PDB file of C-alpha atoms in Angstrom:
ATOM      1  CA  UNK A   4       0.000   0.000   0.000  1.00 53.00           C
ATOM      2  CA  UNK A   5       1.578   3.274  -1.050  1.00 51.00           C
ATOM      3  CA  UNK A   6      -1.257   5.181  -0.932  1.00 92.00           C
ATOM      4  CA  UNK A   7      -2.224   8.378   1.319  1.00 97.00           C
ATOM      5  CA  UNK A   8      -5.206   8.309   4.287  1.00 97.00           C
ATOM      6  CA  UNK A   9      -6.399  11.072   5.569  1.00 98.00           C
ATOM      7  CA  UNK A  10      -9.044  10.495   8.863  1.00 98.00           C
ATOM      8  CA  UNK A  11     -11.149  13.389  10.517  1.00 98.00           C
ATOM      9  CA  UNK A  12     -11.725  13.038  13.994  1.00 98.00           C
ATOM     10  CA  UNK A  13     -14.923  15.353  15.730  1.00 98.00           C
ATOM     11  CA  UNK A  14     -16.520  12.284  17.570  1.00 97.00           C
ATOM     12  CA  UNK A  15     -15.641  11.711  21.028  1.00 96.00           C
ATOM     13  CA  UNK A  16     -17.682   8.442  21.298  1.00 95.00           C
ATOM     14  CA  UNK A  17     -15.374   5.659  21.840  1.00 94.00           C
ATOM     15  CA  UNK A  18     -16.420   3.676  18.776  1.00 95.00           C
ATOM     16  CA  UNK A  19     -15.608   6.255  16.224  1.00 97.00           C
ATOM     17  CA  UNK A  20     -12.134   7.013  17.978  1.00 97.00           C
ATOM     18  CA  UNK A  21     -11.707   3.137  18.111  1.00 96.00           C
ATOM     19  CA  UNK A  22     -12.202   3.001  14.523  1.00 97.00           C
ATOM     20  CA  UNK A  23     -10.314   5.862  13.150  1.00 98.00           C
ATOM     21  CA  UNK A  24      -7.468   4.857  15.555  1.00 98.00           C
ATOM     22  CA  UNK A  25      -8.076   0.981  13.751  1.00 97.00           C
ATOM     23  CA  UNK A  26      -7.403   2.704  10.865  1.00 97.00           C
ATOM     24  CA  UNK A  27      -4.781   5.146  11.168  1.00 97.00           C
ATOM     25  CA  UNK A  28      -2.611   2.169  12.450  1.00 97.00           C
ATOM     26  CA  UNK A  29      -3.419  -0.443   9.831  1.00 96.00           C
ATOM     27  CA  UNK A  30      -2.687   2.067   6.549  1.00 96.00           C
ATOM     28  CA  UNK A  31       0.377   3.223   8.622  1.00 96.00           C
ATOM     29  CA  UNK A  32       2.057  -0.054   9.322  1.00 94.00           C
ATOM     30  CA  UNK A  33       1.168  -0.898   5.704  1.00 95.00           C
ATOM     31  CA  UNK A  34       2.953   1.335   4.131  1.00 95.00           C
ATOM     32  CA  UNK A  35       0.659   4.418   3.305  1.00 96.00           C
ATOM     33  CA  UNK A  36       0.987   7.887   4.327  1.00 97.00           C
ATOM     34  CA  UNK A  37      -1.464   8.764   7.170  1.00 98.00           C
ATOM     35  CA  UNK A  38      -2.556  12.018   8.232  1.00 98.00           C
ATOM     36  CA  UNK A  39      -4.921  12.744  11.678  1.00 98.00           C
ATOM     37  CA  UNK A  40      -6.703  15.598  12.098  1.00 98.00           C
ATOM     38  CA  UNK A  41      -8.364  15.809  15.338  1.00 98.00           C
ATOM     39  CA  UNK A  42     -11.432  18.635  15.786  1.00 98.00           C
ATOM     40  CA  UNK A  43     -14.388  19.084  17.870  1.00 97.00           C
ATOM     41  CA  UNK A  44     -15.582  16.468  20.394  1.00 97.00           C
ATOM     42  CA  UNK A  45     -12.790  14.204  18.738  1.00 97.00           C
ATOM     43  CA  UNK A  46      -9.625  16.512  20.406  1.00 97.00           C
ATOM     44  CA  UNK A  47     -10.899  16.309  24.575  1.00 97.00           C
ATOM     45  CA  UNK A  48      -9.636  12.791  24.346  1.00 97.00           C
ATOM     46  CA  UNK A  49      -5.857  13.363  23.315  1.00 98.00           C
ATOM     47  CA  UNK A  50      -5.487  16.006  26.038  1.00 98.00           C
ATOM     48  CA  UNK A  51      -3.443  14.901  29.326  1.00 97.00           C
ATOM     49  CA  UNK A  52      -5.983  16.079  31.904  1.00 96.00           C
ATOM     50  CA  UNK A  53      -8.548  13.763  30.395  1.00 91.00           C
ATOM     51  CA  UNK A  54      -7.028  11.129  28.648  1.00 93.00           C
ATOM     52  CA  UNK A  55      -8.319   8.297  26.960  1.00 88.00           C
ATOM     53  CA  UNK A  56     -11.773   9.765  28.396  1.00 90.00           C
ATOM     54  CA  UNK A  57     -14.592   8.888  25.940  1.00 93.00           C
ATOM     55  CA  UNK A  58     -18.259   8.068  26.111  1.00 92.00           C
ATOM     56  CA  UNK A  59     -19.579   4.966  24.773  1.00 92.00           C
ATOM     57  CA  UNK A  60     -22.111   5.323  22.261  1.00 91.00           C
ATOM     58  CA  UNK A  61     -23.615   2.357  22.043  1.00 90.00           C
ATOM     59  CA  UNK A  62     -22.888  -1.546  23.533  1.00 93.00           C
ATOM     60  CA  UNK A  63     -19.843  -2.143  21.619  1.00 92.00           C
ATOM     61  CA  UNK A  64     -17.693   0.616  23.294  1.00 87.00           C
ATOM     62  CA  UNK A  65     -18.900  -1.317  26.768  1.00 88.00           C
ATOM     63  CA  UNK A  66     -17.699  -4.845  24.886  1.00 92.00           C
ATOM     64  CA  UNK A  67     -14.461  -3.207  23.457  1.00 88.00           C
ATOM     65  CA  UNK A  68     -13.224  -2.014  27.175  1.00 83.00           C
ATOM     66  CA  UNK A  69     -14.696  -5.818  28.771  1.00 88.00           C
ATOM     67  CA  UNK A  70     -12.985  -7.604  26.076  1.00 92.00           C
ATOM     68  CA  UNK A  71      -9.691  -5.031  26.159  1.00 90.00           C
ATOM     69  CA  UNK A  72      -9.516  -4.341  23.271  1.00 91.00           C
ATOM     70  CA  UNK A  73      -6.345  -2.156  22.552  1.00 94.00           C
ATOM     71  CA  UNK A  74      -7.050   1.400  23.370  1.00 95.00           C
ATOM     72  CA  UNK A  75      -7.964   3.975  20.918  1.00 97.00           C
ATOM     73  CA  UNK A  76      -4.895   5.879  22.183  1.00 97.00           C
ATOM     74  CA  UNK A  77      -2.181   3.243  22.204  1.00 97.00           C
ATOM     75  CA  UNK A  78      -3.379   2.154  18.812  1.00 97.00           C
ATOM     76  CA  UNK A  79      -2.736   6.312  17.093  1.00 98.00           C
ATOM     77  CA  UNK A  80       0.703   6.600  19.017  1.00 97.00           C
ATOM     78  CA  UNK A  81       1.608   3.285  17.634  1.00 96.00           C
ATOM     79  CA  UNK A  82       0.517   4.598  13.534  1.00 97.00           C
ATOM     80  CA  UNK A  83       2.755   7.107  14.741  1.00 97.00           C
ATOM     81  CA  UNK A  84       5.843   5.188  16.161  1.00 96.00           C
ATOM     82  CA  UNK A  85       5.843   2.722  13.450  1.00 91.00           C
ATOM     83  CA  UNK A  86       4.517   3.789  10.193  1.00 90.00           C
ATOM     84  CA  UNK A  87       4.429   7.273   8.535  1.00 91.00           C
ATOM     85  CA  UNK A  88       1.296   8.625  10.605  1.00 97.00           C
ATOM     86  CA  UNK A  89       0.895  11.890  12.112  1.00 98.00           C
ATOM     87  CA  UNK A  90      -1.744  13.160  14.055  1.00 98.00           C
ATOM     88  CA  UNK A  91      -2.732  17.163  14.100  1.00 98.00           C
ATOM     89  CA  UNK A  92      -5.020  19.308  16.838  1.00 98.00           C
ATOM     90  CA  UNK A  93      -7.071  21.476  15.247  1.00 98.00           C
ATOM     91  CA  UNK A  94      -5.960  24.834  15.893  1.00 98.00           C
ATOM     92  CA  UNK A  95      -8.795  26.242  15.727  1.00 98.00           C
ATOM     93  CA  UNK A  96     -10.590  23.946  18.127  1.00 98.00           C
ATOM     94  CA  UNK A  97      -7.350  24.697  20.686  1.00 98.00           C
ATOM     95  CA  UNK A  98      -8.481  28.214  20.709  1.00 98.00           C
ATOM     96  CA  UNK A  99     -12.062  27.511  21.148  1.00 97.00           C
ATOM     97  CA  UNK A 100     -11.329  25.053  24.152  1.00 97.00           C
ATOM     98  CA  UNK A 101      -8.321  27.369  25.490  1.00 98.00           C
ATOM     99  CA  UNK A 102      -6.267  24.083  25.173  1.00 97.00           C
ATOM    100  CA  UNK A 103      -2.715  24.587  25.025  1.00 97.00           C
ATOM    101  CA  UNK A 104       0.280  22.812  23.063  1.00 96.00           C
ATOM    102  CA  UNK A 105       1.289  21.586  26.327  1.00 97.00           C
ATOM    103  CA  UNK A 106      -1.796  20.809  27.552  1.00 98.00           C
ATOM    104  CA  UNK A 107      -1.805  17.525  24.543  1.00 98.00           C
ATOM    105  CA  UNK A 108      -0.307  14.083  24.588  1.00 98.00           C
ATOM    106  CA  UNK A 109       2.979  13.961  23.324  1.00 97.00           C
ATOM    107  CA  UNK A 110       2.541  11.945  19.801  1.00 97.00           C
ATOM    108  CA  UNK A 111       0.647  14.722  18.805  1.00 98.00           C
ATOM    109  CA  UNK A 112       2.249  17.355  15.974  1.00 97.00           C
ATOM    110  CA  UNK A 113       1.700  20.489  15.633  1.00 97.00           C
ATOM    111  CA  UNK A 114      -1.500  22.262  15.489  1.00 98.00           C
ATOM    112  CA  UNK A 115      -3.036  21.978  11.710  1.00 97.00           C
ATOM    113  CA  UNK A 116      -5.473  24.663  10.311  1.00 97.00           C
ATOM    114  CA  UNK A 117      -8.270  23.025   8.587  1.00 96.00           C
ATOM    115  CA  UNK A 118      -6.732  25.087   5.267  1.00 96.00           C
ATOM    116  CA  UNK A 119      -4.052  23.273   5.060  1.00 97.00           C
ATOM    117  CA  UNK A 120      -5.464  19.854   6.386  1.00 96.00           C
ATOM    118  CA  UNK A 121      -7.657  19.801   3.222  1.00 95.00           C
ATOM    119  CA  UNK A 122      -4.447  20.852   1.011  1.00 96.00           C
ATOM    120  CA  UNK A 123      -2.887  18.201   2.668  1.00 95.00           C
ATOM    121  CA  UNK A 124      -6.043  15.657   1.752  1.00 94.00           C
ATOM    122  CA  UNK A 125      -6.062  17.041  -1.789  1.00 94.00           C
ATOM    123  CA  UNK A 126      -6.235  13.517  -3.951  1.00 94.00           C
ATOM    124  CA  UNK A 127      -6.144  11.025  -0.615  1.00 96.00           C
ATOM    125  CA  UNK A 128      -8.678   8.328   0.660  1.00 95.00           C
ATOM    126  CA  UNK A 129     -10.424  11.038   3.419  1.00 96.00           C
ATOM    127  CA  UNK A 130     -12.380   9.446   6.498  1.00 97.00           C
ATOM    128  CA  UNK A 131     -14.739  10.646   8.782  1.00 97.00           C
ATOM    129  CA  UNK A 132     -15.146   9.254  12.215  1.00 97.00           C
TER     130      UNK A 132
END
């Protein structure tokens, strides 16, 4: 696979993080670019005060976390550690939630606008989660 993903992230429900993360990590340790961007309800999740923290939307998210599934989380820092993944805040989003660089998990780049996210998509499988 030498092809480019690009995944939108404004859910915070723990099934759509669970499957963009699925995602990002399966193109990336196949061999295709992968780009994050993370925006709305999607960014709470990646920031170190609340963690990992996401709502289950239906009975699968319960199922996922009884039958540990890995971790939305562990599965995006891993697309990042071993393929060619990267994973954006929105910057705009930042502002509106007063979060902070610092305030993120480190995997994280920097802060994207949504401008040059979608220059970034221009031509690449785009998913919405």
């Amino acid at each position: 696979m030498s092809e480019k993903i690009c995944v939108i992230v404004t859910s915070g429900s723990r099934e759509k993080l669970q499957m963009a993360a699925m995602l990002a990590s399966v193109g990336a340790v196949s061999g295709a670019e992968v780009l994050v961007f993370l925006s709305m309800n999607g960014l709470p999740p990646f920031v170190r005060s609340s963690a990992g923290a996401a709502e289950n939307e239906g009975e699968l998210g319960r199922l996922m976390a009884e039958k540990k599934a890995p971790p939305f989380l562990q599965l995006f820092e891993q697309a990042v550690e071993l393929g060619d993944a990267k994973v954006h805040p929105c910057s705009m989003a930042m502002d509106v939630m007063g979060i902070g660089k610092d305030d993120l998990l480190g995997f994280l780049g920097e802060p994207l606008g949504l401008t040059k996210f979608l220059s970034e998509a221009d031509g690449a499988q785009t998913w919405t989660f």
